[in-house]
Amino acid sequence: MSAKALRDLNTFPGSEKKTEGSSKGCFMKPFTENETENIDKWQKCIPTSVTCNASTAEVEIGNTGLEAAGSEIEYIESENLNDLQDVDTNLNTLLSRLDSKDWVSVCEALNHVRQLSIFHKETMVPMLGNVVSLTVKSLKNPRSAVCKTAIMTSADIFKVYKDGIIDSFEPLLMQLLLKSSQDKRFVCEAAEKALTTMTISISPTLLLPKLQPHLKHRNPRIRAKASMCVCRSVLALGSEGIKAYGIDKLIQVAASQLSDQLPESREAARILTLELQSVYEKSYLPLIQTTESENLKSESWESFCQAKLSPLSAQAILRVTASAREENLILGC
């Protein structure tokens, strides 16, 4: 991977800031987070004899109707999680708790998934598909605490199981792309972090085919997040991996995103284009220029792009690489 591509990749949008509250103890703490965007909707739906405290956004179903909960979930970083004391009991009840109607129980179960994954990886393998499906269900939950805990659970599943989740992976990917594209900042940032973990943990050759359909999604924000993931995943391939995967395939992916609506997509495509050019010129041109085989002929980067792309797409790609050359000349690189 070129040093310039690495530098450019670090400028991608998204925050890696630590989430609030890191404790090794209980998952619950006094409610402090202000999440009031849905209070009006709740108040319209509840009976007149039941009241909802507008200072709290977490509401749960009780025996007498809707009650404002007095606590929230504490978001604990992976490195601060402790092992479970009663592994067998938690494992045996895990799926039923993940599917519970009690949001506090669901969040606790999601954190137990994280602990079991980290400290007892093999015990969860037989039920991993069901765990992933129920984690996807929690990602769809409108309650922010459940959604964010599910996002953090997804990241830990990526770290631990890596390629082992690829068969049940697609619904999880779709939800993380959706959450990273929404306006609620702390959920969006957590989802972006999980997507970055995904591109680090899962083999690019398995991940890229799953990502590429999302580059054509009708939502430009989702296309942008997918473009960034594709770029990171291709960079993770390295020179030999890029050649094995096929520069001709990847240059078409880059070209399709250079004219996309959002700047994040275009920037990801630009970084990808420059990396592909670097790999091509370092790997193929010396071989072509020194071979005596009649089947190979000297082919410049420009000729390669024109042969593999439509005229408009080739023009867009070459404009990016020509501009980069000019910048390097100006900077004396």
PDB file of N, CA, C and O in Angstrom, residues 207-269:
ATOM      1  N   LEU A 207     -15.159  -9.977   1.610  1.00  0.00           N
ATOM      2  CA  LEU A 207     -15.947  -8.789   1.928  1.00  0.00           C
ATOM      3  C   LEU A 207     -16.330  -7.976   0.696  1.00  0.00           C
ATOM      4  O   LEU A 207     -17.462  -7.481   0.597  1.00  0.00           O
ATOM      5  N   LEU A 208     -15.419  -7.843  -0.246  1.00  0.00           N
ATOM      6  CA  LEU A 208     -15.679  -6.983  -1.404  1.00  0.00           C
ATOM      7  C   LEU A 208     -16.932  -7.379  -2.193  1.00  0.00           C
ATOM      8  O   LEU A 208     -17.719  -6.505  -2.563  1.00  0.00           O
ATOM      9  N   PRO A 209     -17.160  -8.674  -2.465  1.00  0.00           N
ATOM     10  CA  PRO A 209     -18.398  -9.024  -3.188  1.00  0.00           C
ATOM     11  C   PRO A 209     -19.665  -8.665  -2.417  1.00  0.00           C
ATOM     12  O   PRO A 209     -20.710  -8.408  -3.032  1.00  0.00           O
ATOM     13  N   LYS A 210     -19.593  -8.642  -1.080  1.00  0.00           N
ATOM     14  CA  LYS A 210     -20.742  -8.264  -0.259  1.00  0.00           C
ATOM     15  C   LYS A 210     -20.970  -6.757  -0.282  1.00  0.00           C
ATOM     16  O   LYS A 210     -22.107  -6.279  -0.168  1.00  0.00           O
ATOM     17  N   LEU A 211     -19.898  -6.002  -0.435  1.00  0.00           N
ATOM     18  CA  LEU A 211     -19.987  -4.543  -0.409  1.00  0.00           C
ATOM     19  C   LEU A 211     -20.432  -3.946  -1.742  1.00  0.00           C
ATOM     20  O   LEU A 211     -21.153  -2.945  -1.776  1.00  0.00           O
ATOM     21  N   GLN A 212     -19.997  -4.547  -2.817  1.00  0.00           N
ATOM     22  CA  GLN A 212     -20.193  -3.915  -4.127  1.00  0.00           C
ATOM     23  C   GLN A 212     -21.654  -3.634  -4.488  1.00  0.00           C
ATOM     24  O   GLN A 212     -21.944  -2.581  -5.067  1.00  0.00           O
ATOM     25  N   PRO A 213     -22.621  -4.505  -4.161  1.00  0.00           N
ATOM     26  CA  PRO A 213     -24.014  -4.159  -4.486  1.00  0.00           C
ATOM     27  C   PRO A 213     -24.488  -2.870  -3.824  1.00  0.00           C
ATOM     28  O   PRO A 213     -25.341  -2.168  -4.371  1.00  0.00           O
ATOM     29  N   HIS A 214     -23.919  -2.540  -2.676  1.00  0.00           N
ATOM     30  CA  HIS A 214     -24.346  -1.342  -1.957  1.00  0.00           C
ATOM     31  C   HIS A 214     -23.806  -0.056  -2.601  1.00  0.00           C
ATOM     32  O   HIS A 214     -24.258   1.043  -2.269  1.00  0.00           O
ATOM     33  N   LEU A 215     -22.865  -0.195  -3.515  1.00  0.00           N
ATOM     34  CA  LEU A 215     -22.377   0.975  -4.244  1.00  0.00           C
ATOM     35  C   LEU A 215     -23.432   1.515  -5.207  1.00  0.00           C
ATOM     36  O   LEU A 215     -23.310   2.627  -5.705  1.00  0.00           O
ATOM     37  N   LYS A 216     -24.482   0.719  -5.440  1.00  0.00           N
ATOM     38  CA  LYS A 216     -25.559   1.145  -6.337  1.00  0.00           C
ATOM     39  C   LYS A 216     -26.847   1.441  -5.568  1.00  0.00           C
ATOM     40  O   LYS A 216     -27.908   1.575  -6.179  1.00  0.00           O
ATOM     41  N   HIS A 217     -26.745   1.520  -4.261  1.00  0.00           N
ATOM     42  CA  HIS A 217     -27.938   1.776  -3.440  1.00  0.00           C
ATOM     43  C   HIS A 217     -28.533   3.144  -3.790  1.00  0.00           C
ATOM     44  O   HIS A 217     -27.807   4.086  -4.122  1.00  0.00           O
ATOM     45  N   ARG A 218     -29.847   3.252  -3.712  1.00  0.00           N
ATOM     46  CA  ARG A 218     -30.501   4.513  -4.089  1.00  0.00           C
ATOM     47  C   ARG A 218     -30.204   5.645  -3.092  1.00  0.00           C
ATOM     48  O   ARG A 218     -30.323   6.826  -3.434  1.00  0.00           O
ATOM     49  N   ASN A 219     -29.811   5.284  -1.863  1.00  0.00           N
ATOM     50  CA  ASN A 219     -29.471   6.292  -0.855  1.00  0.00           C
ATOM     51  C   ASN A 219     -28.004   6.696  -1.022  1.00  0.00           C
ATOM     52  O   ASN A 219     -27.108   5.878  -0.853  1.00  0.00           O
ATOM     53  N   PRO A 220     -27.725   7.962  -1.344  1.00  0.00           N
ATOM     54  CA  PRO A 220     -26.324   8.361  -1.581  1.00  0.00           C
ATOM     55  C   PRO A 220     -25.448   8.226  -0.346  1.00  0.00           C
ATOM     56  O   PRO A 220     -24.238   7.999  -0.465  1.00  0.00           O
ATOM     57  N   ARG A 221     -26.039   8.362   0.842  1.00  0.00           N
ATOM     58  CA  ARG A 221     -25.235   8.201   2.062  1.00  0.00           C
ATOM     59  C   ARG A 221     -24.750   6.763   2.212  1.00  0.00           C
ATOM     60  O   ARG A 221     -23.616   6.515   2.629  1.00  0.00           O
ATOM     61  N   ILE A 222     -25.611   5.825   1.909  1.00  0.00           N
ATOM     62  CA  ILE A 222     -25.211   4.422   1.987  1.00  0.00           C
ATOM     63  C   ILE A 222     -24.144   4.116   0.938  1.00  0.00           C
ATOM     64  O   ILE A 222     -23.179   3.394   1.200  1.00  0.00           O
ATOM     65  N   ARG A 223     -24.311   4.671  -0.253  1.00  0.00           N
ATOM     66  CA  ARG A 223     -23.274   4.487  -1.279  1.00  0.00           C
ATOM     67  C   ARG A 223     -21.936   5.031  -0.789  1.00  0.00           C
ATOM     68  O   ARG A 223     -20.886   4.427  -1.015  1.00  0.00           O
ATOM     69  N   ALA A 224     -21.969   6.163  -0.112  1.00  0.00           N
ATOM     70  CA  ALA A 224     -20.732   6.771   0.376  1.00  0.00           C
ATOM     71  C   ALA A 224     -20.055   5.894   1.424  1.00  0.00           C
ATOM     72  O   ALA A 224     -18.839   5.674   1.381  1.00  0.00           O
ATOM     73  N   LYS A 225     -20.841   5.377   2.369  1.00  0.00           N
ATOM     74  CA  LYS A 225     -20.258   4.517   3.405  1.00  0.00           C
ATOM     75  C   LYS A 225     -19.711   3.234   2.785  1.00  0.00           C
ATOM     76  O   LYS A 225     -18.645   2.746   3.174  1.00  0.00           O
ATOM     77  N   ALA A 226     -20.440   2.686   1.820  1.00  0.00           N
ATOM     78  CA  ALA A 226     -19.965   1.481   1.147  1.00  0.00           C
ATOM     79  C   ALA A 226     -18.679   1.758   0.370  1.00  0.00           C
ATOM     80  O   ALA A 226     -17.759   0.927   0.343  1.00  0.00           O
ATOM     81  N   SER A 227     -18.601   2.921  -0.258  1.00  0.00           N
ATOM     82  CA  SER A 227     -17.388   3.297  -1.006  1.00  0.00           C
ATOM     83  C   SER A 227     -16.177   3.359  -0.093  1.00  0.00           C
ATOM     84  O   SER A 227     -15.083   2.890  -0.451  1.00  0.00           O
ATOM     85  N   MET A 228     -16.370   3.927   1.084  1.00  0.00           N
ATOM     86  CA  MET A 228     -15.267   4.024   2.036  1.00  0.00           C
ATOM     87  C   MET A 228     -14.827   2.640   2.493  1.00  0.00           C
ATOM     88  O   MET A 228     -13.628   2.360   2.633  1.00  0.00           O
ATOM     89  N   CYS A 229     -15.796   1.741   2.727  1.00  0.00           N
ATOM     90  CA  CYS A 229     -15.461   0.371   3.125  1.00  0.00           C
ATOM     91  C   CYS A 229     -14.726  -0.361   2.009  1.00  0.00           C
ATOM     92  O   CYS A 229     -13.767  -1.102   2.264  1.00  0.00           O
ATOM     93  N   VAL A 230     -15.186  -0.181   0.773  1.00  0.00           N
ATOM     94  CA  VAL A 230     -14.515  -0.808  -0.370  1.00  0.00           C
ATOM     95  C   VAL A 230     -13.070  -0.332  -0.465  1.00  0.00           C
ATOM     96  O   VAL A 230     -12.140  -1.130  -0.657  1.00  0.00           O
ATOM     97  N   CYS A 231     -12.878   0.951  -0.321  1.00  0.00           N
ATOM     98  CA  CYS A 231     -11.520   1.514  -0.404  1.00  0.00           C
ATOM     99  C   CYS A 231     -10.623   0.910   0.668  1.00  0.00           C
ATOM    100  O   CYS A 231      -9.509   0.455   0.382  1.00  0.00           O
ATOM    101  N   ARG A 232     -11.098   0.888   1.906  1.00  0.00           N
ATOM    102  CA  ARG A 232     -10.301   0.320   2.997  1.00  0.00           C
ATOM    103  C   ARG A 232      -9.997  -1.161   2.741  1.00  0.00           C
ATOM    104  O   ARG A 232      -8.895  -1.642   3.011  1.00  0.00           O
ATOM    105  N   SER A 233     -10.991  -1.866   2.248  1.00  0.00           N
ATOM    106  CA  SER A 233     -10.816  -3.296   2.019  1.00  0.00           C
ATOM    107  C   SER A 233      -9.807  -3.557   0.903  1.00  0.00           C
ATOM    108  O   SER A 233      -8.967  -4.468   1.005  1.00  0.00           O
ATOM    109  N   VAL A 234      -9.845  -2.770  -0.154  1.00  0.00           N
ATOM    110  CA  VAL A 234      -8.886  -2.931  -1.249  1.00  0.00           C
ATOM    111  C   VAL A 234      -7.470  -2.608  -0.767  1.00  0.00           C
ATOM    112  O   VAL A 234      -6.510  -3.324  -1.090  1.00  0.00           O
ATOM    113  N   LEU A 235      -7.331  -1.544   0.010  1.00  0.00           N
ATOM    114  CA  LEU A 235      -6.010  -1.209   0.542  1.00  0.00           C
ATOM    115  C   LEU A 235      -5.476  -2.339   1.412  1.00  0.00           C
ATOM    116  O   LEU A 235      -4.264  -2.594   1.456  1.00  0.00           O
ATOM    117  N   ALA A 236      -6.387  -3.040   2.118  1.00  0.00           N
ATOM    118  CA  ALA A 236      -5.963  -4.158   2.960  1.00  0.00           C
ATOM    119  C   ALA A 236      -5.480  -5.353   2.143  1.00  0.00           C
ATOM    120  O   ALA A 236      -4.753  -6.208   2.652  1.00  0.00           O
ATOM    121  N   LEU A 237      -5.864  -5.415   0.871  1.00  0.00           N
ATOM    122  CA  LEU A 237      -5.409  -6.508   0.009  1.00  0.00           C
ATOM    123  C   LEU A 237      -3.899  -6.477  -0.191  1.00  0.00           C
ATOM    124  O   LEU A 237      -3.264  -7.522  -0.320  1.00  0.00           O
ATOM    125  N   GLY A 238      -3.334  -5.279  -0.266  1.00  0.00           N
ATOM    126  CA  GLY A 238      -1.926  -5.162  -0.605  1.00  0.00           C
ATOM    127  C   GLY A 238      -1.705  -5.353  -2.096  1.00  0.00           C
ATOM    128  O   GLY A 238      -2.619  -5.720  -2.844  1.00  0.00           O
ATOM    129  N   SER A 239      -0.496  -5.140  -2.542  1.00  0.00           N
ATOM    130  CA  SER A 239      -0.182  -5.193  -3.977  1.00  0.00           C
ATOM    131  C   SER A 239      -0.489  -6.551  -4.594  1.00  0.00           C
ATOM    132  O   SER A 239      -1.133  -6.650  -5.636  1.00  0.00           O
ATOM    133  N   GLU A 240      -0.033  -7.609  -3.941  1.00  0.00           N
ATOM    134  CA  GLU A 240      -0.246  -8.947  -4.493  1.00  0.00           C
ATOM    135  C   GLU A 240      -1.725  -9.312  -4.490  1.00  0.00           C
ATOM    136  O   GLU A 240      -2.225  -9.931  -5.433  1.00  0.00           O
ATOM    137  N   GLY A 241      -2.421  -8.913  -3.438  1.00  0.00           N
ATOM    138  CA  GLY A 241      -3.853  -9.198  -3.367  1.00  0.00           C
ATOM    139  C   GLY A 241      -4.640  -8.445  -4.422  1.00  0.00           C
ATOM    140  O   GLY A 241      -5.594  -8.982  -5.004  1.00  0.00           O
ATOM    141  N   ILE A 242      -4.247  -7.207  -4.684  1.00  0.00           N
ATOM    142  CA  ILE A 242      -4.917  -6.411  -5.713  1.00  0.00           C
ATOM    143  C   ILE A 242      -4.709  -7.042  -7.086  1.00  0.00           C
ATOM    144  O   ILE A 242      -5.642  -7.142  -7.887  1.00  0.00           O
ATOM    145  N   LYS A 243      -3.495  -7.504  -7.358  1.00  0.00           N
ATOM    146  CA  LYS A 243      -3.226  -8.143  -8.653  1.00  0.00           C
ATOM    147  C   LYS A 243      -4.029  -9.433  -8.790  1.00  0.00           C
ATOM    148  O   LYS A 243      -4.577  -9.728  -9.855  1.00  0.00           O
ATOM    149  N   ALA A 244      -4.107 -10.196  -7.692  1.00  0.00           N
ATOM    150  CA  ALA A 244      -4.849 -11.457  -7.735  1.00  0.00           C
ATOM    151  C   ALA A 244      -6.346 -11.215  -7.916  1.00  0.00           C
ATOM    152  O   ALA A 244      -7.023 -11.949  -8.646  1.00  0.00           O
ATOM    153  N   TYR A 245      -6.850 -10.202  -7.274  1.00  0.00           N
ATOM    154  CA  TYR A 245      -8.286  -9.899  -7.376  1.00  0.00           C
ATOM    155  C   TYR A 245      -8.636  -9.368  -8.761  1.00  0.00           C
ATOM    156  O   TYR A 245      -9.712  -9.638  -9.297  1.00  0.00           O
ATOM    157  N   GLY A 246      -7.706  -8.578  -9.311  1.00  0.00           N
ATOM    158  CA  GLY A 246      -7.909  -8.054 -10.660  1.00  0.00           C
ATOM    159  C   GLY A 246      -8.010  -6.539 -10.697  1.00  0.00           C
ATOM    160  O   GLY A 246      -9.016  -5.980 -10.264  1.00  0.00           O
ATOM    161  N   ILE A 247      -6.958  -5.885 -11.175  1.00  0.00           N
ATOM    162  CA  ILE A 247      -6.987  -4.428 -11.269  1.00  0.00           C
ATOM    163  C   ILE A 247      -8.077  -3.976 -12.231  1.00  0.00           C
ATOM    164  O   ILE A 247      -8.710  -2.935 -12.029  1.00  0.00           O
ATOM    165  N   ASP A 248      -8.323  -4.773 -13.270  1.00  0.00           N
ATOM    166  CA  ASP A 248      -9.359  -4.397 -14.231  1.00  0.00           C
ATOM    167  C   ASP A 248     -10.744  -4.350 -13.583  1.00  0.00           C
ATOM    168  O   ASP A 248     -11.557  -3.475 -13.901  1.00  0.00           O
ATOM    169  N   LYS A 249     -11.025  -5.262 -12.647  1.00  0.00           N
ATOM    170  CA  LYS A 249     -12.303  -5.231 -11.927  1.00  0.00           C
ATOM    171  C   LYS A 249     -12.377  -4.035 -10.995  1.00  0.00           C
ATOM    172  O   LYS A 249     -13.400  -3.348 -10.904  1.00  0.00           O
ATOM    173  N   LEU A 250     -11.288  -3.777 -10.286  1.00  0.00           N
ATOM    174  CA  LEU A 250     -11.292  -2.726  -9.272  1.00  0.00           C
ATOM    175  C   LEU A 250     -11.312  -1.326  -9.890  1.00  0.00           C
ATOM    176  O   LEU A 250     -11.888  -0.404  -9.316  1.00  0.00           O
ATOM    177  N   ILE A 251     -10.692  -1.179 -11.059  1.00  0.00           N
ATOM    178  CA  ILE A 251     -10.707   0.142 -11.690  1.00  0.00           C
ATOM    179  C   ILE A 251     -12.121   0.507 -12.136  1.00  0.00           C
ATOM    180  O   ILE A 251     -12.519   1.683 -12.137  1.00  0.00           O
ATOM    181  N   GLN A 252     -12.930  -0.478 -12.466  1.00  0.00           N
ATOM    182  CA  GLN A 252     -14.323  -0.214 -12.816  1.00  0.00           C
ATOM    183  C   GLN A 252     -15.120   0.225 -11.595  1.00  0.00           C
ATOM    184  O   GLN A 252     -16.002   1.089 -11.691  1.00  0.00           O
ATOM    185  N   VAL A 253     -14.805  -0.368 -10.437  1.00  0.00           N
ATOM    186  CA  VAL A 253     -15.456   0.051  -9.189  1.00  0.00           C
ATOM    187  C   VAL A 253     -15.102   1.501  -8.885  1.00  0.00           C
ATOM    188  O   VAL A 253     -15.976   2.319  -8.554  1.00  0.00           O
ATOM    189  N   ALA A 254     -13.822   1.839  -8.996  1.00  0.00           N
ATOM    190  CA  ALA A 254     -13.393   3.207  -8.720  1.00  0.00           C
ATOM    191  C   ALA A 254     -14.057   4.202  -9.669  1.00  0.00           C
ATOM    192  O   ALA A 254     -14.533   5.260  -9.259  1.00  0.00           O
ATOM    193  N   ALA A 255     -14.106   3.855 -10.947  1.00  0.00           N
ATOM    194  CA  ALA A 255     -14.681   4.755 -11.943  1.00  0.00           C
ATOM    195  C   ALA A 255     -16.158   5.021 -11.675  1.00  0.00           C
ATOM    196  O   ALA A 255     -16.651   6.137 -11.877  1.00  0.00           O
ATOM    197  N   SER A 256     -16.872   4.010 -11.197  1.00  0.00           N
ATOM    198  CA  SER A 256     -18.309   4.172 -10.956  1.00  0.00           C
ATOM    199  C   SER A 256     -18.593   5.143  -9.825  1.00  0.00           C
ATOM    200  O   SER A 256     -19.684   5.726  -9.758  1.00  0.00           O
ATOM    201  N   GLN A 257     -17.623   5.341  -8.922  1.00  0.00           N
ATOM    202  CA  GLN A 257     -17.844   6.206  -7.768  1.00  0.00           C
ATOM    203  C   GLN A 257     -17.266   7.605  -7.913  1.00  0.00           C
ATOM    204  O   GLN A 257     -17.574   8.496  -7.118  1.00  0.00           O
ATOM    205  N   LEU A 258     -16.456   7.825  -8.941  1.00  0.00           N
ATOM    206  CA  LEU A 258     -15.825   9.136  -9.097  1.00  0.00           C
ATOM    207  C   LEU A 258     -16.820  10.251  -9.383  1.00  0.00           C
ATOM    208  O   LEU A 258     -16.549  11.423  -9.099  1.00  0.00           O
ATOM    209  N   SER A 259     -17.949   9.913  -9.946  1.00  0.00           N
ATOM    210  CA  SER A 259     -18.956  10.924 -10.267  1.00  0.00           C
ATOM    211  C   SER A 259     -20.163  10.843  -9.345  1.00  0.00           C
ATOM    212  O   SER A 259     -21.216  11.401  -9.645  1.00  0.00           O
ATOM    213  N   ASP A 260     -20.008  10.157  -8.212  1.00  0.00           N
ATOM    214  CA  ASP A 260     -21.151   9.985  -7.308  1.00  0.00           C
ATOM    215  C   ASP A 260     -21.516  11.304  -6.634  1.00  0.00           C
ATOM    216  O   ASP A 260     -20.759  12.279  -6.649  1.00  0.00           O
ATOM    217  N   GLN A 261     -22.686  11.306  -6.005  1.00  0.00           N
ATOM    218  CA  GLN A 261     -23.263  12.549  -5.489  1.00  0.00           C
ATOM    219  C   GLN A 261     -22.497  13.141  -4.323  1.00  0.00           C
ATOM    220  O   GLN A 261     -22.276  14.345  -4.261  1.00  0.00           O
ATOM    221  N   LEU A 262     -22.063  12.307  -3.376  1.00  0.00           N
ATOM    222  CA  LEU A 262     -21.449  12.818  -2.150  1.00  0.00           C
ATOM    223  C   LEU A 262     -19.920  12.824  -2.247  1.00  0.00           C
ATOM    224  O   LEU A 262     -19.324  11.939  -2.859  1.00  0.00           O
ATOM    225  N   PRO A 263     -19.292  13.810  -1.621  1.00  0.00           N
ATOM    226  CA  PRO A 263     -17.821  13.908  -1.687  1.00  0.00           C
ATOM    227  C   PRO A 263     -17.114  12.718  -1.058  1.00  0.00           C
ATOM    228  O   PRO A 263     -16.002  12.389  -1.464  1.00  0.00           O
ATOM    229  N   GLU A 264     -17.728  12.063  -0.043  1.00  0.00           N
ATOM    230  CA  GLU A 264     -17.094  10.901   0.569  1.00  0.00           C
ATOM    231  C   GLU A 264     -16.899   9.781  -0.451  1.00  0.00           C
ATOM    232  O   GLU A 264     -15.854   9.125  -0.462  1.00  0.00           O
ATOM    233  N   SER A 265     -17.894   9.581  -1.301  1.00  0.00           N
ATOM    234  CA  SER A 265     -17.768   8.561  -2.349  1.00  0.00           C
ATOM    235  C   SER A 265     -16.654   8.917  -3.316  1.00  0.00           C
ATOM    236  O   SER A 265     -15.830   8.066  -3.691  1.00  0.00           O
ATOM    237  N   ARG A 266     -16.629  10.179  -3.739  1.00  0.00           N
ATOM    238  CA  ARG A 266     -15.628  10.601  -4.721  1.00  0.00           C
ATOM    239  C   ARG A 266     -14.219  10.538  -4.143  1.00  0.00           C
ATOM    240  O   ARG A 266     -13.271  10.158  -4.834  1.00  0.00           O
ATOM    241  N   GLU A 267     -14.077  10.885  -2.862  1.00  0.00           N
ATOM    242  CA  GLU A 267     -12.752  10.833  -2.239  1.00  0.00           C
ATOM    243  C   GLU A 267     -12.278   9.395  -2.087  1.00  0.00           C
ATOM    244  O   GLU A 267     -11.105   9.082  -2.324  1.00  0.00           O
ATOM    245  N   ALA A 268     -13.181   8.504  -1.698  1.00  0.00           N
ATOM    246  CA  ALA A 268     -12.816   7.090  -1.603  1.00  0.00           C
ATOM    247  C   ALA A 268     -12.386   6.555  -2.963  1.00  0.00           C
ATOM    248  O   ALA A 268     -11.402   5.811  -3.077  1.00  0.00           O
ATOM    249  N   ALA A 269     -13.104   6.936  -4.016  1.00  0.00           N
ATOM    250  CA  ALA A 269     -12.763   6.500  -5.370  1.00  0.00           C
ATOM    251  C   ALA A 269     -11.416   7.075  -5.808  1.00  0.00           C
ATOM    252  O   ALA A 269     -10.630   6.408  -6.497  1.00  0.00           O
TER     253      ALA A 269
END
